[in-house]
């Protein structure tokens, strides 16, 4: 059997997988087994924030692997404590952290925090959580139910009760009642189609919720860790959520999720936990990722890259306005709305054939999540390919 046959035989078919065999990477470039070069505008769906084979990240991971990888949360974990301090201080929020292993798991923890708060605060038990219809919050049963896309709720019921879906931010207040404990949103919807929320509307919502002691949970699994230019998109929107969840870009590729919350004493020992969460290896890696990206931000390089990428995307949107409806996004969470799904699929497939990795998202969006360290040369090459692709597909 060749590798593809082995994969098809032994791995569950839950992905529409592309059978390219990548052997090596360097920053935003990947090399396949047959020697072909690919420009990576996906960073493994927003994960490889500091690029492939980042020297500093590799050294941090090796150091941990050669001393301690894991000891469990029953003992002090030095890099975990330091990572929590770094995240809190650099975010500017008065919070504490809990570490999980993925975005879905971080969201599960956030929901548990909200539910516990709704149980111990006030006269009536409050448990309802409002989310948005085009949202995406993960694949565990509860995170899936929190995800407002009805098409994802086939097969897996019965689901936990208490989730209510709003069409948009403006509709949320009218759905709040005496049982509502939290609202969970993405500031820029990712899977839902790279859809940034309006800043003023979000600030008004935040104020409305504060007045009613309803918690605001911001799912920053995709928007966090400089993806939108600031450490957190909440910083960009100038709001102070009660709970923030993180994952994707935080570890630069190692699996880590985090919850940050103002409710510093909500959990007592035994209320929540994780065997792997925040172990030596992943928190050592995340510390290094945060330091690398802080330098990229402070040197002005990150913003320079954003501007260059945005200019290039806008140029293409203008040139190919017959198939591109509009350009969307912030920072390195960008996209092009394509006129129909068939054209979008053609673009993604042709890009791959020509050596460019791009993503699809809801609302017929061609989505770009490049590594935050992508070079000008890599961007130039990527856009050169994309231009050829759009030309071909437009004809
Ligand atoms: C990817 C994503 C998740 C799920 O993260 P996993 O690590 O796959 O569990 C949750 N919320 C948002 C906004 C995401 O983009």
mmCIF file of C-alpha atoms and ligand atoms in Angstrom:
data_model
loop_
_atom_site.group_PDB
_atom_site.id
_atom_site.type_symbol
_atom_site.label_atom_id
_atom_site.label_comp_id
_atom_site.label_asym_id
_atom_site.label_seq_id
_atom_site.Cartn_x
_atom_site.Cartn_y
_atom_site.Cartn_z
ATOM 1 C CA UNK A 1 0.000 0.000 0.000
ATOM 2 C CA UNK A 2 1.183 3.520 -0.683
ATOM 3 C CA UNK A 3 0.718 6.261 1.918
ATOM 4 C CA UNK A 4 -2.574 7.463 0.477
ATOM 5 C CA UNK A 5 -3.974 3.931 0.555
ATOM 6 C CA UNK A 6 -2.782 3.452 4.139
ATOM 7 C CA UNK A 7 -4.434 6.716 5.174
ATOM 8 C CA UNK A 8 -7.697 5.809 3.462
ATOM 9 C CA UNK A 9 -7.660 2.350 4.979
ATOM 10 C CA UNK A 10 -6.840 3.245 8.580
ATOM 11 C CA UNK A 11 -7.911 6.849 9.248
ATOM 12 C CA UNK A 12 -11.570 7.842 9.588
ATOM 13 C CA UNK A 13 -12.728 9.842 6.599
ATOM 14 C CA UNK A 14 -13.782 13.008 8.445
ATOM 15 C CA UNK A 15 -11.721 15.310 6.214
ATOM 16 C CA UNK A 16 -11.692 16.020 2.522
ATOM 17 C CA UNK A 17 -7.959 15.561 2.512
ATOM 18 C CA UNK A 18 -5.530 16.605 -0.197
ATOM 19 C CA UNK A 19 -2.947 13.861 -0.755
ATOM 20 C CA UNK A 20 0.199 15.947 -1.021
ATOM 21 C CA UNK A 21 3.069 14.711 1.157
ATOM 22 C CA UNK A 22 4.836 17.735 2.690
ATOM 23 C CA UNK A 23 8.313 16.965 3.917
ATOM 24 C CA UNK A 24 9.730 20.319 4.932
ATOM 25 C CA UNK A 25 8.848 23.902 5.586
ATOM 26 C CA UNK A 26 10.557 27.230 6.041
ATOM 27 C CA UNK A 27 8.528 30.206 7.197
ATOM 28 C CA UNK A 28 5.635 30.549 4.692
ATOM 29 C CA UNK A 29 7.031 28.037 2.195
ATOM 30 C CA UNK A 30 6.412 24.277 2.140
ATOM 31 C CA UNK A 31 8.186 21.578 0.134
ATOM 32 C CA UNK A 32 6.496 18.358 -0.889
ATOM 33 C CA UNK A 33 8.014 14.920 -1.354
ATOM 34 C CA UNK A 34 8.250 15.410 -5.122
ATOM 35 C CA UNK A 35 10.269 18.616 -4.651
ATOM 36 C CA UNK A 36 7.448 21.021 -5.452
ATOM 37 C CA UNK A 37 7.321 24.357 -3.629
ATOM 38 C CA UNK A 38 4.136 25.806 -2.117
ATOM 39 C CA UNK A 39 3.482 29.247 -0.643
ATOM 40 C CA UNK A 40 1.449 28.871 2.524
ATOM 41 C CA UNK A 41 -1.353 31.424 2.941
ATOM 42 C CA UNK A 42 -3.056 29.156 5.517
ATOM 43 C CA UNK A 43 -0.499 28.592 8.325
ATOM 44 C CA UNK A 44 -2.305 25.361 9.160
ATOM 45 C CA UNK A 45 -5.558 27.316 9.703
ATOM 46 C CA UNK A 46 -4.061 30.175 11.693
ATOM 47 C CA UNK A 47 -1.801 28.011 13.831
ATOM 48 C CA UNK A 48 1.770 28.352 12.550
ATOM 49 C CA UNK A 49 1.921 31.996 13.630
ATOM 50 C CA UNK A 50 5.730 32.285 13.554
ATOM 51 C CA UNK A 51 6.151 30.230 10.369
ATOM 52 C CA UNK A 52 7.342 26.696 9.673
ATOM 53 C CA UNK A 53 10.640 25.531 11.201
ATOM 54 C CA UNK A 54 11.099 28.696 13.237
ATOM 55 C CA UNK A 55 14.559 28.390 14.782
ATOM 56 C CA UNK A 56 13.718 30.049 18.107
ATOM 57 C CA UNK A 57 10.519 28.051 18.570
ATOM 58 C CA UNK A 58 12.318 24.814 17.637
ATOM 59 C CA UNK A 59 15.004 25.529 20.253
ATOM 60 C CA UNK A 60 12.418 26.251 22.960
ATOM 61 C CA UNK A 61 10.620 22.995 22.197
ATOM 62 C CA UNK A 62 13.911 21.029 22.182
ATOM 63 C CA UNK A 63 14.982 22.520 25.505
ATOM 64 C CA UNK A 64 11.759 21.375 27.100
ATOM 65 C CA UNK A 65 11.904 17.947 25.453
ATOM 66 C CA UNK A 66 15.414 17.462 26.844
ATOM 67 C CA UNK A 67 14.483 18.476 30.409
ATOM 68 C CA UNK A 68 10.774 17.967 31.181
ATOM 69 C CA UNK A 69 7.874 17.562 28.748
ATOM 70 C CA UNK A 70 5.134 16.836 31.253
ATOM 71 C CA UNK A 71 4.564 16.378 34.973
ATOM 72 C CA UNK A 72 0.766 17.075 35.349
ATOM 73 C CA UNK A 73 -0.975 20.021 36.954
ATOM 74 C CA UNK A 74 -0.456 18.551 40.442
ATOM 75 C CA UNK A 75 2.890 20.370 40.585
ATOM 76 C CA UNK A 76 4.159 23.841 39.805
ATOM 77 C CA UNK A 77 4.871 24.322 36.094
ATOM 78 C CA UNK A 78 7.331 27.188 35.688
ATOM 79 C CA UNK A 79 6.681 28.058 32.015
ATOM 80 C CA UNK A 80 2.889 27.856 32.633
ATOM 81 C CA UNK A 81 3.026 30.448 35.426
ATOM 82 C CA UNK A 82 5.267 32.685 33.316
ATOM 83 C CA UNK A 83 3.019 32.309 30.259
ATOM 84 C CA UNK A 84 -0.081 33.286 32.286
ATOM 85 C CA UNK A 85 1.746 36.374 33.599
ATOM 86 C CA UNK A 86 2.864 37.319 30.091
ATOM 87 C CA UNK A 87 -0.598 36.930 28.572
ATOM 88 C CA UNK A 88 -2.313 38.899 31.343
ATOM 89 C CA UNK A 89 0.247 41.706 31.545
ATOM 90 C CA UNK A 90 0.534 42.164 27.806
ATOM 91 C CA UNK A 91 -3.233 42.075 27.274
ATOM 92 C CA UNK A 92 -3.722 44.811 29.882
ATOM 93 C CA UNK A 93 -6.624 42.939 31.517
ATOM 94 C CA UNK A 94 -7.039 42.067 35.184
ATOM 95 C CA UNK A 95 -7.572 38.331 34.746
ATOM 96 C CA UNK A 96 -6.341 34.824 35.444
ATOM 97 C CA UNK A 97 -5.658 31.981 32.984
ATOM 98 C CA UNK A 98 -6.519 28.327 32.629
ATOM 99 C CA UNK A 99 -4.738 26.214 30.026
ATOM 100 C CA UNK A 100 -6.444 23.655 27.790
ATOM 101 C CA UNK A 101 -5.396 21.809 24.625
ATOM 102 C CA UNK A 102 -7.563 23.233 21.872
ATOM 103 C CA UNK A 103 -10.061 25.907 20.940
ATOM 104 C CA UNK A 104 -13.125 23.757 21.524
ATOM 105 C CA UNK A 105 -11.823 22.792 24.924
ATOM 106 C CA UNK A 106 -11.084 26.389 25.868
ATOM 107 C CA UNK A 107 -14.666 27.270 24.875
ATOM 108 C CA UNK A 108 -16.019 24.368 26.939
ATOM 109 C CA UNK A 109 -14.148 25.775 29.928
ATOM 110 C CA UNK A 110 -15.487 29.268 29.239
ATOM 111 C CA UNK A 111 -19.031 27.887 29.145
ATOM 112 C CA UNK A 112 -18.410 26.077 32.441
ATOM 113 C CA UNK A 113 -17.203 29.334 34.009
ATOM 114 C CA UNK A 114 -20.333 31.149 32.804
ATOM 115 C CA UNK A 115 -22.632 28.352 33.966
ATOM 116 C CA UNK A 116 -21.017 28.260 37.401
ATOM 117 C CA UNK A 117 -21.317 32.038 37.712
ATOM 118 C CA UNK A 118 -24.996 31.735 36.749
ATOM 119 C CA UNK A 119 -25.480 29.129 39.444
ATOM 120 C CA UNK A 120 -23.741 30.839 42.349
ATOM 121 C CA UNK A 121 -24.605 34.514 41.632
ATOM 122 C CA UNK A 122 -28.101 35.948 42.042
ATOM 123 C CA UNK A 123 -31.464 34.536 43.105
ATOM 124 C CA UNK A 124 -32.452 32.554 40.001
ATOM 125 C CA UNK A 125 -30.232 30.090 38.200
ATOM 126 C CA UNK A 126 -29.123 31.647 34.914
ATOM 127 C CA UNK A 127 -27.759 29.331 32.216
ATOM 128 C CA UNK A 128 -28.703 30.596 28.746
ATOM 129 C CA UNK A 129 -25.898 31.523 26.379
ATOM 130 C CA UNK A 130 -26.482 33.573 23.245
ATOM 131 C CA UNK A 131 -24.251 33.050 20.194
ATOM 132 C CA UNK A 132 -24.426 34.142 16.550
ATOM 133 C CA UNK A 133 -25.862 32.211 13.615
ATOM 134 C CA UNK A 134 -22.725 32.221 11.453
ATOM 135 C CA UNK A 135 -20.420 31.487 14.386
ATOM 136 C CA UNK A 136 -17.942 28.675 14.873
ATOM 137 C CA UNK A 137 -16.874 27.583 18.349
ATOM 138 C CA UNK A 138 -15.566 24.028 17.930
ATOM 139 C CA UNK A 139 -16.459 20.371 17.522
ATOM 140 C CA UNK A 140 -17.130 18.926 20.970
ATOM 141 C CA UNK A 141 -20.825 18.364 21.688
ATOM 142 C CA UNK A 142 -21.247 21.589 23.670
ATOM 143 C CA UNK A 143 -19.024 23.747 21.459
ATOM 144 C CA UNK A 144 -20.901 22.373 18.461
ATOM 145 C CA UNK A 145 -24.213 23.383 20.052
ATOM 146 C CA UNK A 146 -22.722 26.822 20.800
ATOM 147 C CA UNK A 147 -21.913 27.058 17.080
ATOM 148 C CA UNK A 148 -24.952 28.752 15.570
ATOM 149 C CA UNK A 149 -24.901 27.001 12.196
ATOM 150 C CA UNK A 150 -27.887 24.634 12.232
ATOM 151 C CA UNK A 151 -26.355 22.471 9.492
ATOM 152 C CA UNK A 152 -23.748 21.336 12.025
ATOM 153 C CA UNK A 153 -26.353 20.024 14.452
ATOM 154 C CA UNK A 154 -27.292 16.941 12.435
ATOM 155 C CA UNK A 155 -26.853 13.483 13.984
ATOM 156 C CA UNK A 156 -25.238 14.259 17.341
ATOM 157 C CA UNK A 157 -28.127 15.081 19.665
ATOM 158 C CA UNK A 158 -29.430 15.330 22.237
ATOM 159 C CA UNK A 159 -27.357 18.434 22.873
ATOM 160 C CA UNK A 160 -27.042 20.424 26.109
ATOM 161 C CA UNK A 161 -29.878 22.931 26.540
ATOM 162 C CA UNK A 162 -29.665 26.660 26.824
ATOM 163 C CA UNK A 163 -28.147 27.931 23.577
ATOM 164 C CA UNK A 164 -29.924 30.727 21.744
ATOM 165 C CA UNK A 165 -28.844 32.057 18.336
ATOM 166 C CA UNK A 166 -28.954 35.676 17.240
ATOM 167 C CA UNK A 167 -28.955 36.765 13.602
ATOM 168 C CA UNK A 168 -26.469 39.546 14.385
ATOM 169 C CA UNK A 169 -25.051 41.716 17.184
ATOM 170 C CA UNK A 170 -28.039 44.099 17.138
ATOM 171 C CA UNK A 171 -30.472 41.262 17.790
ATOM 172 C CA UNK A 172 -28.703 40.056 20.952
ATOM 173 C CA UNK A 173 -30.277 42.477 23.506
ATOM 174 C CA UNK A 174 -33.819 41.491 22.480
ATOM 175 C CA UNK A 175 -32.961 37.818 23.151
ATOM 176 C CA UNK A 176 -31.617 38.426 26.673
ATOM 177 C CA UNK A 177 -33.973 37.385 29.465
ATOM 178 C CA UNK A 178 -33.770 36.633 33.210
ATOM 179 C CA UNK A 179 -32.144 33.267 32.440
ATOM 180 C CA UNK A 180 -29.357 34.645 30.227
ATOM 181 C CA UNK A 181 -25.885 34.298 31.715
ATOM 182 C CA UNK A 182 -23.573 34.991 28.784
ATOM 183 C CA UNK A 183 -23.088 36.076 25.206
ATOM 184 C CA UNK A 184 -20.314 34.407 23.231
ATOM 185 C CA UNK A 185 -19.028 36.003 20.021
ATOM 186 C CA UNK A 186 -16.072 36.143 17.648
ATOM 187 C CA UNK A 187 -15.081 39.753 16.932
ATOM 188 C CA UNK A 188 -14.154 38.696 13.428
ATOM 189 C CA UNK A 189 -15.926 35.528 12.370
ATOM 190 C CA UNK A 190 -13.392 33.180 10.805
ATOM 191 C CA UNK A 191 -15.021 29.970 9.605
ATOM 192 C CA UNK A 192 -18.224 31.980 9.083
ATOM 193 C CA UNK A 193 -16.524 33.945 6.285
ATOM 194 C CA UNK A 194 -13.984 36.498 7.622
ATOM 195 C CA UNK A 195 -16.671 38.865 8.853
ATOM 196 C CA UNK A 196 -15.494 41.659 11.181
ATOM 197 C CA UNK A 197 -18.096 43.010 13.599
ATOM 198 C CA UNK A 198 -18.669 46.746 13.758
ATOM 199 C CA UNK A 199 -16.615 48.252 16.594
ATOM 200 C CA UNK A 200 -19.286 50.625 17.866
ATOM 201 C CA UNK A 201 -21.953 47.909 17.865
ATOM 202 C CA UNK A 202 -19.660 45.626 19.862
ATOM 203 C CA UNK A 203 -18.890 48.399 22.357
ATOM 204 C CA UNK A 204 -22.613 49.109 22.777
ATOM 205 C CA UNK A 205 -23.307 45.425 23.311
ATOM 206 C CA UNK A 206 -20.527 45.210 25.892
ATOM 207 C CA UNK A 207 -22.045 48.157 27.795
ATOM 208 C CA UNK A 208 -25.555 46.681 27.603
ATOM 209 C CA UNK A 209 -24.345 43.345 29.004
ATOM 210 C CA UNK A 210 -22.317 44.917 31.810
ATOM 211 C CA UNK A 211 -25.376 46.831 33.031
ATOM 212 C CA UNK A 212 -27.277 43.535 33.305
ATOM 213 C CA UNK A 213 -24.443 41.457 34.739
ATOM 214 C CA UNK A 214 -24.481 39.203 31.665
ATOM 215 C CA UNK A 215 -21.008 37.897 30.830
ATOM 216 C CA UNK A 216 -19.313 38.655 27.528
ATOM 217 C CA UNK A 217 -17.239 35.730 26.257
ATOM 218 C CA UNK A 218 -15.029 36.586 23.299
ATOM 219 C CA UNK A 219 -13.857 33.565 21.320
ATOM 220 C CA UNK A 220 -10.398 34.665 20.190
ATOM 221 C CA UNK A 221 -9.269 31.199 19.154
ATOM 222 C CA UNK A 222 -8.631 32.543 15.650
ATOM 223 C CA UNK A 223 -8.407 36.332 16.178
ATOM 224 C CA UNK A 224 -6.010 36.200 19.131
ATOM 225 C CA UNK A 225 -2.190 36.356 19.257
ATOM 226 C CA UNK A 226 -1.608 39.302 16.870
ATOM 227 C CA UNK A 227 -3.686 37.828 14.015
ATOM 228 C CA UNK A 228 -5.547 41.157 13.790
ATOM 229 C CA UNK A 229 -2.570 43.367 14.737
ATOM 230 C CA UNK A 230 -2.969 43.580 18.511
ATOM 231 C CA UNK A 231 -2.235 40.771 20.977
ATOM 232 C CA UNK A 232 -6.012 40.310 21.198
ATOM 233 C CA UNK A 233 -8.791 41.516 18.912
ATOM 234 C CA UNK A 234 -10.507 42.657 22.143
ATOM 235 C CA UNK A 235 -7.657 45.178 22.488
ATOM 236 C CA UNK A 236 -8.373 46.375 18.947
ATOM 237 C CA UNK A 237 -12.097 46.738 19.694
ATOM 238 C CA UNK A 238 -11.273 48.433 23.027
ATOM 239 C CA UNK A 239 -13.609 46.310 25.109
ATOM 240 C CA UNK A 240 -13.035 44.361 28.314
ATOM 241 C CA UNK A 241 -14.656 40.939 28.002
ATOM 242 C CA UNK A 242 -15.306 38.817 31.094
ATOM 243 C CA UNK A 243 -13.878 35.724 29.444
ATOM 244 C CA UNK A 244 -11.519 35.323 26.471
ATOM 245 C CA UNK A 245 -10.582 32.031 24.825
ATOM 246 C CA UNK A 246 -7.414 31.388 22.825
ATOM 247 C CA UNK A 247 -5.803 28.507 20.937
ATOM 248 C CA UNK A 248 -4.679 28.341 17.276
ATOM 249 C CA UNK A 249 -1.767 30.833 17.005
ATOM 250 C CA UNK A 250 -0.733 30.684 20.666
ATOM 251 C CA UNK A 251 1.593 27.695 20.426
ATOM 252 C CA UNK A 252 2.902 28.213 16.900
ATOM 253 C CA UNK A 253 1.861 24.616 16.131
ATOM 254 C CA UNK A 254 1.940 22.795 19.456
ATOM 255 C CA UNK A 255 -1.589 22.094 20.735
ATOM 256 C CA UNK A 256 -2.523 24.644 23.395
ATOM 257 C CA UNK A 257 -5.697 26.462 24.347
ATOM 258 C CA UNK A 258 -6.264 29.065 27.031
ATOM 259 C CA UNK A 259 -9.065 30.747 28.925
ATOM 260 C CA UNK A 260 -8.526 34.177 30.417
ATOM 261 C CA UNK A 261 -11.161 35.506 32.821
ATOM 262 C CA UNK A 262 -11.905 38.379 35.162
ATOM 263 C CA UNK A 263 -13.759 35.905 37.392
ATOM 264 C CA UNK A 264 -10.506 35.091 39.117
ATOM 265 C CA UNK A 265 -11.932 32.898 41.851
ATOM 266 C CA UNK A 266 -14.753 31.177 39.983
ATOM 267 C CA UNK A 267 -13.121 27.740 39.994
ATOM 268 C CA UNK A 268 -12.303 25.912 43.198
ATOM 269 C CA UNK A 269 -9.989 22.891 43.106
ATOM 270 C CA UNK A 270 -11.873 20.069 41.421
ATOM 271 C CA UNK A 271 -14.222 22.251 39.325
ATOM 272 C CA UNK A 272 -12.190 21.982 36.147
ATOM 273 C CA UNK A 273 -9.006 20.358 34.961
ATOM 274 C CA UNK A 274 -6.970 18.853 32.174
ATOM 275 C CA UNK A 275 -4.298 16.186 32.132
ATOM 276 C CA UNK A 276 -2.215 17.706 29.358
ATOM 277 C CA UNK A 277 -3.353 21.334 29.614
ATOM 278 C CA UNK A 278 -0.503 23.829 29.941
ATOM 279 C CA UNK A 279 2.307 21.299 30.269
ATOM 280 C CA UNK A 280 6.011 22.212 30.133
ATOM 281 C CA UNK A 281 6.411 21.618 26.413
ATOM 282 C CA UNK A 282 3.478 23.653 25.135
ATOM 283 C CA UNK A 283 3.806 26.564 27.556
ATOM 284 C CA UNK A 284 7.534 26.812 26.909
ATOM 285 C CA UNK A 285 6.687 27.023 23.202
ATOM 286 C CA UNK A 286 3.918 29.595 23.717
ATOM 287 C CA UNK A 287 6.224 31.821 25.798
ATOM 288 C CA UNK A 288 8.647 31.890 22.876
ATOM 289 C CA UNK A 289 5.866 32.567 20.341
ATOM 290 C CA UNK A 290 4.658 35.549 22.391
ATOM 291 C CA UNK A 291 8.202 36.952 22.639
ATOM 292 C CA UNK A 292 8.878 36.534 18.914
ATOM 293 C CA UNK A 293 5.609 38.209 17.948
ATOM 294 C CA UNK A 294 6.061 41.051 20.452
ATOM 295 C CA UNK A 295 9.347 41.886 18.699
ATOM 296 C CA UNK A 296 7.725 41.661 15.262
ATOM 297 C CA UNK A 297 4.990 44.030 16.414
ATOM 298 C CA UNK A 298 7.262 46.531 18.171
ATOM 299 C CA UNK A 299 9.719 46.723 15.262
ATOM 300 C CA UNK A 300 6.824 47.753 12.993
ATOM 301 C CA UNK A 301 7.437 44.756 10.702
ATOM 302 C CA UNK A 302 4.103 43.125 11.427
ATOM 303 C CA UNK A 303 2.109 46.216 10.465
ATOM 304 C CA UNK A 304 4.232 46.688 7.338
ATOM 305 C CA UNK A 305 3.334 43.139 6.244
ATOM 306 C CA UNK A 306 -0.362 43.723 6.924
ATOM 307 C CA UNK A 307 -0.381 46.842 4.767
ATOM 308 C CA UNK A 308 1.484 45.131 1.941
ATOM 309 C CA UNK A 309 -0.825 42.110 2.006
ATOM 310 C CA UNK A 310 -3.929 44.287 2.142
ATOM 311 C CA UNK A 311 -2.759 46.402 -0.801
ATOM 312 C CA UNK A 312 -2.084 43.286 -2.859
ATOM 313 C CA UNK A 313 -5.479 41.768 -2.004
ATOM 314 C CA UNK A 314 -7.281 44.998 -2.884
ATOM 315 C CA UNK A 315 -5.465 45.193 -6.221
ATOM 316 C CA UNK A 316 -6.657 41.697 -7.110
ATOM 317 C CA UNK A 317 -10.216 42.418 -5.962
ATOM 318 C CA UNK A 318 -10.285 45.431 -8.279
ATOM 319 C CA UNK A 319 -8.663 43.693 -11.236
ATOM 320 C CA UNK A 320 -10.985 40.683 -11.057
ATOM 321 C CA UNK A 321 -14.219 42.408 -10.049
ATOM 322 C CA UNK A 322 -16.191 40.062 -12.310
ATOM 323 C CA UNK A 323 -15.621 37.159 -9.916
ATOM 324 C CA UNK A 324 -14.557 38.944 -6.694
ATOM 325 C CA UNK A 325 -17.447 40.695 -4.934
ATOM 326 C CA UNK A 326 -15.366 42.374 -2.253
ATOM 327 C CA UNK A 327 -12.253 42.276 -0.138
ATOM 328 C CA UNK A 328 -12.792 41.578 3.588
ATOM 329 C CA UNK A 329 -10.841 41.274 6.822
ATOM 330 C CA UNK A 330 -8.347 42.811 9.207
ATOM 331 C CA UNK A 331 -4.617 42.207 9.703
ATOM 332 C CA UNK A 332 -3.694 38.699 8.602
ATOM 333 C CA UNK A 333 -7.261 37.452 8.708
ATOM 334 C CA UNK A 334 -8.285 38.383 5.199
ATOM 335 C CA UNK A 335 -10.451 37.164 2.399
ATOM 336 C CA UNK A 336 -12.071 37.710 -0.951
ATOM 337 C CA UNK A 337 -15.797 37.131 -1.338
ATOM 338 C CA UNK A 338 -16.229 35.136 -4.539
ATOM 339 C CA UNK A 339 -19.380 35.295 -6.677
ATOM 340 C CA UNK A 340 -20.330 31.637 -6.234
ATOM 341 C CA UNK A 341 -19.215 28.418 -4.602
ATOM 342 C CA UNK A 342 -18.260 26.752 -7.882
ATOM 343 C CA UNK A 343 -15.836 29.553 -8.752
ATOM 344 C CA UNK A 344 -14.446 29.524 -5.213
ATOM 345 C CA UNK A 345 -13.750 25.779 -5.403
ATOM 346 C CA UNK A 346 -12.042 26.252 -8.758
ATOM 347 C CA UNK A 347 -9.810 28.982 -7.301
ATOM 348 C CA UNK A 348 -8.793 26.869 -4.293
ATOM 349 C CA UNK A 349 -8.018 23.816 -6.456
ATOM 350 C CA UNK A 350 -6.162 25.696 -9.196
ATOM 351 C CA UNK A 351 -4.140 27.583 -6.559
ATOM 352 C CA UNK A 352 -3.056 24.282 -5.081
ATOM 353 C CA UNK A 353 -2.036 22.937 -8.489
ATOM 354 C CA UNK A 354 0.064 26.043 -9.091
ATOM 355 C CA UNK A 355 1.710 25.947 -5.651
ATOM 356 C CA UNK A 356 -0.359 28.196 -3.377
ATOM 357 C CA UNK A 357 -2.247 27.045 -0.286
ATOM 358 C CA UNK A 358 -5.436 28.994 0.456
ATOM 359 C CA UNK A 359 -8.568 28.313 2.522
ATOM 360 C CA UNK A 360 -12.302 28.357 2.063
ATOM 361 C CA UNK A 361 -14.746 29.841 4.565
ATOM 362 C CA UNK A 362 -18.478 30.544 4.782
ATOM 363 C CA UNK A 363 -20.240 33.189 2.674
ATOM 364 C CA UNK A 364 -18.243 31.974 -0.392
ATOM 365 C CA UNK A 365 -15.031 33.414 1.006
ATOM 366 C CA UNK A 366 -11.521 32.711 -0.250
ATOM 367 C CA UNK A 367 -9.642 32.990 3.039
ATOM 368 C CA UNK A 368 -6.010 33.901 3.799
ATOM 369 C CA UNK A 369 -4.365 33.265 7.180
ATOM 370 C CA UNK A 370 -0.640 33.507 6.391
ATOM 371 C CA UNK A 371 2.061 33.073 9.040
ATOM 372 C CA UNK A 372 2.570 36.460 10.755
ATOM 373 C CA UNK A 373 6.248 36.243 9.764
ATOM 374 C CA UNK A 374 5.672 35.839 6.016
ATOM 375 C CA UNK A 375 8.320 37.684 3.965
ATOM 376 C CA UNK A 376 7.667 40.198 1.192
ATOM 377 C CA UNK A 377 9.180 37.733 -1.265
ATOM 378 C CA UNK A 378 6.782 34.999 -0.168
ATOM 379 C CA UNK A 379 3.832 37.374 -0.420
ATOM 380 C CA UNK A 380 4.943 38.459 -3.911
ATOM 381 C CA UNK A 381 5.213 34.872 -5.080
ATOM 382 C CA UNK A 382 1.855 33.950 -3.535
ATOM 383 C CA UNK A 383 0.052 36.858 -5.167
ATOM 384 C CA UNK A 384 1.757 36.176 -8.487
ATOM 385 C CA UNK A 385 0.276 32.662 -8.420
ATOM 386 C CA UNK A 386 -3.110 33.908 -7.244
ATOM 387 C CA UNK A 387 -3.230 36.452 -10.081
ATOM 388 C CA UNK A 388 -2.578 33.683 -12.643
ATOM 389 C CA UNK A 389 -5.290 31.575 -11.018
ATOM 390 C CA UNK A 390 -7.910 34.326 -11.022
ATOM 391 C CA UNK A 391 -7.067 35.124 -14.636
ATOM 392 C CA UNK A 392 -7.568 31.512 -15.606
ATOM 393 C CA UNK A 393 -10.766 31.077 -13.589
ATOM 394 C CA UNK A 394 -12.263 34.392 -14.764
ATOM 395 C CA UNK A 395 -12.038 33.252 -18.397
HETATM 396 C C1 LIG B 1 -10.782 26.914 15.124
HETATM 397 C C2 LIG B 1 -11.753 27.562 16.018
HETATM 398 C C3 LIG B 1 -12.286 26.881 17.131
HETATM 399 C C4 LIG B 1 -12.002 25.421 17.401
HETATM 400 O O1 LIG B 1 -10.687 25.198 17.730
HETATM 401 P P1 LIG B 1 -10.125 23.675 17.815
HETATM 402 O O2 LIG B 1 -8.710 23.861 18.291
HETATM 403 O O3 LIG B 1 -10.234 23.107 16.451
HETATM 404 O O4 LIG B 1 -10.954 22.964 18.793
HETATM 405 C C5 LIG B 1 -13.145 27.575 17.967
HETATM 406 N N1 LIG B 1 -13.453 28.859 17.744
HETATM 407 C C6 LIG B 1 -12.961 29.541 16.700
HETATM 408 C C7 LIG B 1 -13.332 30.973 16.513
HETATM 409 C C8 LIG B 1 -12.104 28.916 15.791
HETATM 410 O O5 LIG B 1 -11.646 29.588 14.735
#
